[in-house]
């Protein structure tokens, strides 16, 4: 199992930026590669490329992957397409990756490691033909279409160790099928299911005419398989019926163990063990949410108040007619002229009241977006960030109506009109008032195709990448972007952050509760009794971010009661994760304590055993009753700072409901 470290204090640069700029963006160094994929990680030293993928590895680093392209940063004598970005210093260090990670998928593993799956074939300069079918001696990349790459996050001190590098050897570890733009979702035992994809690069997954919707003459991969393997790859009928618009299908594990799967305009519940599909209603209003329409999609916070019933939110994307998407080569429309959708829909795939699942019209976005991305914040609100007001994701040298690159108004970009102002969605606000941009500034950096965003342990958000170009282009209208930014939500206006002791390194599924002690300096402007009543303990998994989506992102609030001490501190009695691993699959997560909407720094914990196996579950222990203080010695002074939105709290009146909920997971 990877090491688990307590969250370190932010650098003075980060602290001062946060204090001065709540609701604003602050530039945060150079990622060395374009952040196509990002995940949180460990520590590093300077280097250069734009992120296309990212994930959080531990409390020190964010890991970044790009597609193979002509980045100035070098590693092993060729352009780099991997790096590690240090959260504290805002510097990046190149990392060696052997195979082309272009449009791979990714997911956490139970022990805190991460895996990426698939990608594209070996390519050369300008997406050119490689020197051989499996390797290019100019860019130094191997064919990545079947690759399984594993990374064990390390600390800064061990960054150069061989054990801390990407394991990337398709001859030893690979998938059964080639997968480019495949979906990845973790199951309750930690197994990862991989769904669909192309066999190589393209705009949409179909030919015209579409007379072979299953295999597209060898261009499509309509199968699913598991990692670790559970047997041969098997055809998934949903990948056939959604042919053409099923890249990066939206997948979410449900409490039953089935997956909600959405692509094109179709929606199903799918049993991955039996390969049985149950149709659900089609997406309303003809709005496509998967790539390249690329709507913002996320699961709403899982809370005791909703009995941990998952509800999904689909926003933005495009209602562009199906014929406009064209084929593998290019769109059959000048997409950058087509406005994106503002439409938002909610769906509860497994209602607990016995009703049939149905899409529910939600508040429209304030601005339509393609490639907008949801980041679930520790206060239970949801940030949407990045994207464009017109067109789609992807790039091309032409369209059906613009026959040459010289005539393309935005070079190879198929979108236009960058949306620089983020917005906050409050899922608990009344209908008609859920969206707000109040107090939020704008970024002047276009975050288009291949941009990413991810939650950091201090509850800020790292934004990186953008490269709607076939190779590195520094002078195009929307250039290859290496500059990272940090967005500081409005709760950074508070001069007081919660401080908790007693945070465990691992959490189980049910079993004994644990105690957290909250210091008297963790809140201001309220009594200890009120602060305790408005405190939540939440787990946030930031996920594997790529292409405006965070695979595996989840927010789960733990049950708690409390006892207030006369010195102004209080003790939270906190339940373990509910005893159903399908709610939050085994693996890493950040634990936040949130007081009056203000989050603490997050601490990385491991949920479950750390192994791929049936996770042990135990009945959740009954929590002690709430105990308030009759008097406290703490003098509470108002900080003069704004407060975040309080989205939920455990109060004395709710204790009966908390105790009743325990039987749901017994």
XYZ file of C-alpha atoms in Angstrom:
666
model
C 0.000 0.000 0.000
C 1.206 3.493 -0.740
C 2.276 5.699 2.131
C -0.332 8.040 3.581
C 0.977 11.400 4.757
C -0.741 14.154 6.714
C -1.504 17.245 4.635
C 1.357 19.707 4.778
C 0.779 23.430 5.218
C 0.522 25.433 2.011
C 3.489 27.422 0.865
C 3.454 31.132 1.727
C 2.779 31.848 -1.949
C -0.417 29.817 -1.888
C -1.576 31.263 1.406
C -1.100 34.859 0.340
C -2.768 34.211 -3.006
C -5.739 32.637 -1.296
C -6.075 35.455 1.217
C -6.030 38.119 -1.467
C -8.095 36.455 -4.157
C -11.161 34.512 -2.945
C -13.251 33.712 -6.006
C -10.285 34.389 -8.282
C -7.596 32.711 -10.370
C -3.874 32.850 -9.597
C -1.253 31.586 -12.022
C 0.627 28.628 -10.607
C 3.654 27.781 -12.687
C 4.408 25.701 -15.759
C 3.247 22.107 -16.151
C 5.837 21.335 -18.861
C 3.335 19.175 -20.727
C -0.248 20.052 -21.621
C -2.448 18.588 -18.880
C -4.647 16.228 -20.852
C -4.879 13.981 -17.780
C -4.220 14.948 -14.169
C -4.109 13.141 -10.871
C -2.834 14.236 -7.475
C 0.627 13.066 -6.477
C 3.864 13.886 -4.651
C 6.753 16.415 -5.088
C 8.981 17.683 -7.908
C 11.377 20.121 -9.642
C 10.899 22.385 -12.688
C 10.066 21.191 -16.236
C 7.593 22.061 -19.142
C 4.440 20.592 -20.853
C 0.620 21.182 -20.979
C -1.655 18.817 -18.990
C -4.181 16.724 -20.852
C -4.844 14.309 -17.971
C -4.315 14.750 -14.206
C -4.840 12.942 -10.924
C -3.984 13.517 -7.282
C -1.507 10.916 -6.052
C -1.058 11.988 -2.424
C -0.548 15.114 -0.363
C 2.362 16.549 -2.339
C 1.951 16.033 -6.077
C -0.433 16.103 -8.979
C 0.477 13.734 -11.812
C 0.074 15.005 -15.344
C -0.123 13.224 -18.701
C -0.243 14.712 -22.176
C -0.590 13.161 -25.592
C 2.647 12.484 -27.398
C 3.565 15.762 -29.087
C 6.445 18.175 -29.611
C 6.758 19.628 -26.119
C 9.938 21.575 -25.424
C 10.485 19.661 -22.194
C 12.640 16.614 -22.804
C 13.041 13.284 -21.077
C 15.295 10.427 -22.188
C 16.262 12.400 -25.293
C 12.759 13.005 -26.672
C 9.763 15.265 -25.932
C 8.148 14.536 -22.583
C 4.438 13.814 -22.168
C 4.407 13.106 -18.442
C 5.224 15.204 -15.373
C 4.627 15.626 -11.644
C 3.518 19.053 -10.363
C 4.444 19.996 -6.809
C 1.482 21.448 -4.911
C 3.703 23.422 -2.538
C 6.307 24.825 -4.933
C 4.179 24.975 -8.131
C 7.041 23.399 -10.047
C 6.897 20.369 -12.313
C 9.302 17.544 -13.065
C 9.229 15.480 -16.246
C 8.490 11.769 -16.006
C 9.152 9.035 -18.526
C 6.148 7.358 -20.144
C 6.768 4.852 -22.939
C 3.448 4.593 -24.781
C 1.187 7.263 -26.286
C -1.383 8.265 -23.640
C -3.515 10.303 -26.070
C -7.159 10.064 -24.898
C -6.582 7.272 -22.406
C -8.956 6.626 -19.522
C -7.918 6.170 -15.905
C -9.048 5.123 -12.448
C -7.794 4.716 -8.883
C -6.845 1.342 -7.434
C -7.718 0.229 -3.880
C -4.194 0.798 -2.528
C -3.984 4.442 -3.665
C -2.221 3.750 -6.952
C -3.656 4.810 -10.297
C -3.954 3.052 -13.647
C -4.443 4.480 -17.122
C -5.862 2.441 -19.961
C -5.344 2.638 -23.704
C -4.498 5.650 -25.798
C -3.445 5.992 -29.399
C -0.897 4.409 -31.680
C 2.650 5.646 -32.047
C 2.763 8.990 -33.865
C 5.398 11.351 -35.191
C 5.613 15.099 -35.798
C 2.244 16.679 -36.599
C 0.382 13.404 -35.984
C 2.542 11.982 -38.755
C 3.299 8.375 -39.656
C 5.682 6.772 -37.141
C 8.969 5.214 -38.125
C 7.446 1.763 -37.542
C 3.948 0.469 -36.820
C 4.546 0.333 -33.062
C 7.264 2.955 -32.403
C 8.379 6.394 -33.583
C 12.055 7.212 -33.254
C 11.460 10.983 -33.446
C 9.032 11.386 -30.532
C 10.140 8.171 -28.857
C 6.611 6.858 -28.303
C 5.271 3.330 -28.529
C 1.759 2.223 -29.474
C -0.432 2.816 -26.397
C -3.794 1.488 -27.582
C -3.708 -1.634 -25.379
C -1.513 -0.245 -22.617
C -2.208 -0.522 -18.904
C 0.076 1.901 -17.047
C 0.420 1.791 -13.255
C 1.809 4.483 -10.957
C 2.455 4.190 -7.230
C 2.513 7.746 -5.807
C 5.603 8.583 -3.777
C 6.885 11.437 -1.668
C 9.206 14.133 -2.973
C 12.208 12.487 -1.397
C 11.626 9.278 -3.359
C 10.516 10.767 -6.664
C 13.546 9.493 -8.581
C 13.220 5.945 -7.263
C 12.431 3.261 -9.890
C 9.484 2.191 -7.719
C 7.958 5.665 -8.150
C 7.967 5.706 -11.963
C 5.253 4.778 -14.425
C 5.124 1.043 -15.109
C 4.342 0.955 -18.822
C 5.156 -2.292 -20.620
C 2.388 -3.587 -22.935
C 4.370 -6.788 -23.532
C 3.805 -7.657 -19.871
C 0.601 -5.809 -18.892
C -2.035 -4.862 -21.446
C -5.721 -4.984 -22.276
C -7.267 -7.533 -24.613
C -8.636 -4.860 -26.969
C -7.390 -1.568 -28.373
C -9.203 1.313 -26.631
C -9.024 5.031 -27.451
C -11.624 7.160 -25.602
C -12.860 4.229 -23.523
C -14.779 4.552 -20.258
C -13.403 3.290 -16.931
C -15.362 2.730 -13.720
C -14.370 1.067 -10.448
C -16.591 -1.633 -8.948
C -17.249 -2.409 -5.295
C -14.370 -4.874 -5.006
C -11.887 -2.503 -6.653
C -12.015 -4.157 -10.076
C -12.157 -1.689 -12.972
C -14.499 -2.210 -15.906
C -13.376 -0.783 -19.264
C -16.039 -0.007 -21.842
C -15.916 0.698 -25.558
C -13.623 3.016 -27.451
C -12.085 3.454 -30.893
C -9.329 1.279 -32.303
C -7.405 4.439 -33.208
C -7.881 8.207 -33.347
C -10.856 9.986 -34.881
C -13.533 12.639 -34.339
C -16.609 10.473 -33.750
C -16.862 6.700 -33.605
C -18.635 5.974 -36.906
C -18.413 5.862 -40.660
C -20.939 7.429 -43.012
C -23.028 5.608 -44.042
C -23.122 3.811 -40.707
C -23.756 0.310 -42.048
C -21.623 -1.482 -39.426
C -22.631 0.100 -36.088
C -20.831 -2.548 -34.046
C -17.316 -2.526 -35.489
C -17.366 0.286 -38.085
C -15.199 -1.772 -40.412
C -12.552 -2.161 -37.742
C -12.685 1.346 -36.269
C -14.804 0.673 -33.163
C -14.354 -1.459 -30.045
C -17.895 -2.310 -28.818
C -16.728 -4.569 -25.981
C -16.056 -4.403 -22.259
C -13.391 -6.102 -20.166
C -12.109 -5.968 -16.610
C -8.859 -5.136 -14.877
C -7.807 -7.400 -13.241
C -9.214 -9.667 -15.938
C -12.388 -11.667 -15.371
C -12.281 -13.385 -18.745
C -12.544 -12.558 -22.451
C -13.684 -9.151 -23.680
C -17.436 -9.275 -24.431
C -19.664 -7.262 -26.747
C -21.817 -4.686 -24.945
C -24.968 -4.054 -26.966
C -25.198 -0.458 -25.691
C -21.961 0.324 -27.544
C -23.674 -0.818 -30.753
C -26.966 1.047 -30.306
C -25.158 4.289 -29.433
C -22.723 3.977 -32.342
C -21.147 7.276 -33.341
C -21.575 9.173 -30.073
C -20.335 6.889 -27.312
C -16.771 8.065 -26.676
C -15.977 8.281 -22.946
C -19.465 7.024 -22.070
C -20.629 8.412 -18.724
C -20.512 5.583 -16.171
C -21.490 5.655 -12.500
C -21.650 2.709 -10.118
C -24.973 2.483 -8.300
C -25.682 1.104 -4.780
C -27.054 -2.093 -6.363
C -23.754 -2.805 -8.119
C -25.222 -1.923 -11.506
C -23.808 0.923 -13.590
C -25.666 3.917 -14.934
C -24.312 4.259 -18.485
C -25.204 7.222 -20.712
C -24.074 7.955 -24.270
C -25.557 9.510 -27.404
C -29.176 10.110 -26.269
C -29.511 6.695 -24.596
C -29.407 5.729 -20.930
C -29.296 2.287 -19.308
C -28.694 0.503 -16.036
C -26.165 -2.215 -16.769
C -25.299 -5.293 -14.720
C -21.586 -5.858 -15.417
C -21.678 -9.338 -13.924
C -24.460 -10.624 -16.175
C -24.148 -8.159 -19.103
C -27.839 -7.313 -18.753
C -29.043 -3.878 -19.882
C -32.166 -2.195 -18.515
C -33.273 0.759 -20.672
C -33.969 4.076 -18.952
C -35.495 7.197 -20.534
C -33.584 8.949 -23.304
C -31.786 12.220 -22.629
C -34.402 14.998 -23.036
C -34.259 17.830 -25.556
C -31.874 16.047 -27.899
C -28.789 17.169 -25.946
C -25.688 14.993 -26.262
C -23.353 15.013 -23.238
C -20.540 12.627 -24.243
C -17.446 13.609 -26.230
C -17.256 15.561 -28.503
C -20.394 17.404 -27.290
C -18.724 17.137 -23.874
C -21.294 18.265 -21.340
C -20.459 18.706 -17.657
C -21.617 15.603 -15.771
C -21.222 14.635 -12.109
C -22.888 12.810 -9.244
C -24.467 15.053 -6.606
C -23.083 14.710 -3.069
C -24.065 11.502 -1.296
C -25.435 12.473 2.111
C -27.371 10.963 5.020
C -30.205 13.385 4.215
C -30.843 11.509 0.941
C -30.137 8.034 2.348
C -27.057 8.068 0.113
C -29.207 7.803 -2.998
C -27.171 8.792 -6.091
C -28.498 11.528 -8.369
C -26.632 12.557 -11.506
C -26.469 16.031 -12.986
C -26.031 16.527 -16.754
C -25.395 20.104 -17.929
C -24.348 21.677 -21.197
C -23.151 19.800 -24.239
C -24.835 20.222 -27.604
C -28.175 19.673 -29.314
C -26.427 19.755 -32.679
C -28.219 17.459 -35.179
C -26.730 13.975 -35.407
C -25.707 14.367 -39.049
C -23.541 17.383 -38.206
C -21.067 15.209 -36.295
C -19.815 13.610 -39.501
C -17.391 10.715 -39.207
C -13.967 9.673 -37.977
C -12.269 12.274 -40.161
C -14.113 15.529 -39.470
C -17.521 17.072 -38.691
C -20.061 17.702 -41.450
C -20.703 21.224 -40.134
C -18.730 24.291 -39.127
C -19.177 23.366 -35.479
C -17.587 26.544 -34.060
C -20.667 28.471 -35.245
C -23.136 26.247 -33.352
C -24.113 27.495 -29.858
C -23.742 25.051 -27.003
C -26.589 24.030 -24.717
C -27.498 25.536 -21.330
C -29.808 22.611 -20.539
C -29.426 20.731 -17.212
C -31.094 17.467 -16.262
C -31.133 15.461 -13.035
C -31.550 11.677 -12.965
C -31.919 9.360 -9.960
C -31.308 5.918 -11.510
C -32.353 3.877 -8.449
C -35.100 5.784 -6.579
C -35.755 4.474 -3.086
C -39.445 5.354 -3.185
C -40.252 2.706 -5.790
C -40.862 5.205 -8.586
C -39.502 4.735 -12.101
C -36.303 6.617 -12.964
C -36.999 9.782 -14.940
C -35.021 12.804 -16.037
C -35.979 15.972 -14.173
C -35.561 19.395 -15.746
C -33.138 21.442 -13.644
C -32.094 25.086 -13.695
C -30.378 26.001 -16.949
C -26.741 27.020 -16.844
C -26.105 30.740 -16.950
C -23.934 30.225 -20.049
C -23.924 27.255 -22.401
C -20.726 25.220 -22.381
C -18.997 22.421 -24.159
C -16.022 21.021 -22.259
C -17.269 22.552 -19.008
C -16.163 20.474 -16.033
C -17.778 19.878 -12.647
C -15.593 19.882 -9.530
C -17.428 18.921 -6.344
C -16.227 21.210 -3.546
C -15.951 20.195 0.125
C -18.831 22.504 1.100
C -21.160 20.388 -1.057
C -21.508 22.917 -3.876
C -20.334 22.185 -7.399
C -17.999 24.327 -9.448
C -18.299 24.300 -13.233
C -15.225 25.645 -14.959
C -13.497 25.833 -18.370
C -15.012 25.239 -21.785
C -16.418 27.097 -24.770
C -19.720 28.675 -25.773
C -19.774 27.303 -29.331
C -18.919 24.081 -31.090
C -17.497 20.837 -29.792
C -14.342 19.290 -28.449
C -11.871 17.785 -30.896
C -9.712 19.126 -33.678
C -9.545 18.724 -37.451
C -7.826 20.141 -40.506
C -11.160 20.749 -42.236
C -14.912 20.217 -42.108
C -17.357 19.250 -44.823
C -17.919 22.958 -45.563
C -14.436 24.317 -44.857
C -12.206 22.178 -47.064
C -8.758 23.395 -46.018
C -6.879 24.262 -42.860
C -6.053 27.680 -44.298
C -9.777 28.503 -44.204
C -10.368 27.280 -40.654
C -10.992 30.439 -38.568
C -9.641 28.971 -35.298
C -6.933 26.809 -36.851
C -7.698 23.179 -35.875
C -10.091 23.981 -33.007
C -13.702 22.882 -33.509
C -14.912 25.200 -30.724
C -14.873 28.943 -30.194
C -15.808 31.475 -27.553
C -13.876 30.444 -24.420
C -15.934 30.726 -21.231
C -13.594 32.195 -18.630
C -16.044 32.752 -15.778
C -16.790 29.761 -13.553
C -20.141 29.231 -11.872
C -21.299 27.583 -8.646
C -24.213 25.142 -8.546
C -25.859 24.594 -5.150
C -27.790 21.291 -5.322
C -29.789 22.140 -2.193
C -30.965 25.588 -3.264
C -34.576 25.996 -4.409
C -35.301 25.491 -8.073
C -34.614 28.691 -9.961
C -31.727 29.798 -7.738
C -29.164 27.015 -7.984
C -26.600 28.783 -10.201
C -24.488 31.766 -9.221
C -21.404 33.656 -10.397
C -21.501 36.159 -7.514
C -18.011 37.134 -6.398
C -16.289 35.016 -9.050
C -13.696 36.523 -11.365
C -12.749 35.324 -14.844
C -9.634 33.781 -16.315
C -8.182 35.190 -19.510
C -6.617 31.842 -20.452
C -8.727 29.852 -22.925
C -9.348 26.372 -21.511
C -10.568 24.427 -24.505
C -10.038 20.871 -25.767
C -7.637 18.919 -23.518
C -8.048 21.181 -20.486
C -8.393 19.768 -16.981
C -9.303 20.715 -13.408
C -8.938 18.943 -10.078
C -9.571 19.611 -6.369
C -6.445 20.123 -4.245
C -6.074 19.241 -0.544
C -6.404 22.862 0.588
C -9.824 22.906 -1.172
C -8.624 25.096 -4.041
C -8.871 23.890 -7.645
C -5.964 23.368 -10.045
C -6.732 24.218 -13.697
C -4.313 23.243 -16.433
C -3.935 22.330 -20.060
C -5.755 23.240 -23.290
C -4.533 22.238 -26.716
C -7.131 22.004 -29.510
C -4.292 21.375 -31.938
C -2.892 18.229 -33.521
C 0.624 19.024 -32.276
C 2.163 21.825 -30.221
C 1.010 25.206 -31.583
C 2.107 28.316 -29.723
C 0.677 30.936 -32.114
C -2.736 29.496 -33.027
C -5.880 31.297 -31.756
C -6.157 28.739 -28.942
C -2.542 27.673 -28.385
C -0.974 24.784 -26.554
C -1.096 25.920 -22.930
C 1.439 25.105 -20.223
C 0.444 27.705 -17.636
C -1.390 26.315 -14.613
C -3.862 28.320 -12.543
C -5.376 27.829 -9.121
C -8.958 28.890 -8.519
C -9.787 29.857 -4.929
C -13.495 29.401 -4.077
C -15.238 32.019 -1.979
C -14.671 30.139 1.287
C -11.042 31.301 1.049
C -12.287 34.676 2.262
C -12.445 33.208 5.754
C -9.470 33.928 8.002
C -10.298 30.822 10.044
C -9.987 27.247 8.814
C -11.126 24.201 10.825
C -8.456 22.139 12.534
C -9.109 18.514 13.435
C -7.051 15.883 15.245
C -7.619 12.153 15.333
C -8.079 11.598 11.597
C -7.472 7.900 10.848
C -5.323 6.686 7.964
C -7.843 4.096 6.829
C -11.621 3.786 6.900
C -13.741 0.649 6.860
C -17.203 -0.147 5.541
C -19.213 0.058 8.739
C -17.934 -0.841 12.189
C -16.879 1.335 15.150
C -17.139 5.099 14.897
C -14.070 7.291 15.412
C -13.646 10.614 17.197
C -12.275 13.859 15.785
C -11.443 16.771 18.068
C -12.129 20.220 16.608
C -10.131 23.021 18.185
C -11.714 26.197 19.554
C -9.783 28.153 16.903
C -11.605 26.350 14.086
C -14.501 28.772 13.854
C -15.416 32.376 14.535
C -18.521 34.477 14.910
C -20.667 31.731 16.422
C -20.997 29.704 19.604
C -19.342 26.320 19.991
C -22.780 24.687 20.080
C -23.761 26.302 16.780
C -20.411 25.509 15.170
C -20.679 21.855 16.161
C -24.243 21.666 14.868
C -23.081 23.044 11.527
C -20.072 20.757 11.075
C -19.867 17.957 8.527
C -17.202 15.364 7.782
C -16.917 14.549 4.097
C -14.860 12.333 1.834
C -14.053 13.727 -1.603
C -12.454 11.618 -4.301
C -11.185 14.021 -6.931
C -10.896 11.333 -9.590
C -8.899 10.991 -12.794
C -9.526 14.119 -14.830
C -9.404 14.230 -18.609
C -11.512 15.766 -21.376
C -13.694 17.812 -19.010
C -14.641 14.835 -16.846
C -13.390 13.343 -13.580
C -13.620 9.556 -13.729
C -14.321 8.255 -10.230
C -15.116 11.653 -8.662
C -17.404 11.281 -5.631
C -18.441 13.153 -2.494
C -19.742 11.236 0.514
C -20.732 12.784 3.840
C -20.159 10.613 6.894
C -22.745 10.458 9.675
C -21.729 12.260 12.844
C -22.942 13.471 16.202
C -20.952 15.677 18.596
C -20.126 16.644 22.156
C -19.208 20.251 22.952
C -16.586 21.010 25.594
C -16.673 24.011 27.903
C -13.360 25.307 26.489
C -14.972 25.863 23.072
C -13.556 22.745 21.425
C -15.817 19.854 20.493
C -15.591 16.177 19.622
C -17.209 14.720 16.520
C -18.327 11.106 16.750
C -18.006 9.997 13.124
C -19.306 6.871 11.434
C -17.165 4.874 9.062
C -18.149 4.684 5.390
C -21.624 3.113 5.052
C -21.295 -0.672 4.715
C -21.898 -0.748 0.964
C -18.657 -0.456 -1.064
C -20.664 0.475 -4.150
C -21.288 3.913 -2.614
C -17.571 4.727 -2.422
C -15.340 2.078 -3.923
C -12.100 1.089 -2.150
C -9.209 3.473 -2.612
C -7.931 6.976 -1.811
C -10.028 9.972 -0.775
C -9.546 13.336 0.916
C -11.237 13.776 4.317
C -12.435 17.316 5.057
C -14.052 18.753 8.165
C -16.401 21.568 7.134
C -17.558 24.134 9.738
C -20.211 26.622 8.652
C -19.299 25.947 5.032
C -15.555 26.495 5.586
C -13.447 23.383 4.882
C -10.314 22.255 6.655
C -7.313 21.122 4.672
C -7.969 17.658 3.323
C -6.176 14.575 4.637
C -5.605 11.606 2.350
C -7.128 8.381 3.670
C -7.596 4.909 2.196
C -11.097 3.473 2.170
C -11.287 -0.320 2.410
C -8.627 -3.010 2.675
C -6.290 -1.684 -0.018
C -6.758 -4.860 -2.058
C -8.878 -5.905 -5.014
C -11.261 -8.216 -3.197
C -14.743 -8.418 -1.766
C -14.617 -5.701 0.865
C -15.554 -6.692 4.434
C -18.666 -4.915 5.704
C -19.857 -4.558 9.288
C -22.998 -3.053 10.756
C -22.392 0.603 11.543
C -22.056 1.320 15.245
C -24.721 3.481 16.864
C -23.438 7.010 17.427
C -23.590 8.662 20.862
C -26.284 11.271 21.363
C -25.511 14.938 20.821
C -24.168 16.698 23.916
C -24.124 20.493 23.940
C -22.336 22.723 26.422
C -24.258 24.912 28.835
C -21.390 27.398 28.917
C -18.112 27.851 27.083
C -14.962 29.780 27.860
C -14.284 30.630 24.208
C -14.892 34.208 23.127
C -16.090 34.184 19.523
C -15.144 37.191 17.476
C -16.450 37.760 14.005
C -13.650 37.428 11.480
C -15.294 39.859 9.094
C -14.904 37.238 6.400
C -17.532 35.807 4.139
C -18.789 32.316 4.747
C -19.350 29.477 2.323
C -22.771 27.918 1.784
C -23.809 25.508 4.520
C -25.300 22.632 2.586
C -26.053 20.187 5.388
C -25.441 19.712 9.081
C -26.085 17.164 11.810
C -28.193 18.780 14.497
C -29.736 17.484 17.673
C -33.092 17.259 15.913
C -31.545 15.036 13.232
C -30.082 12.462 15.597
C -33.171 10.284 15.390
C -32.899 10.276 11.620
C -29.194 9.414 11.777
C -29.861 6.446 14.011
C -32.672 5.289 11.747
C -30.388 5.418 8.715
C -27.979 2.957 10.275
C -30.423 0.126 9.638
C -30.349 0.840 5.896
C -26.782 -0.490 5.655
C -26.996 -3.200 8.310
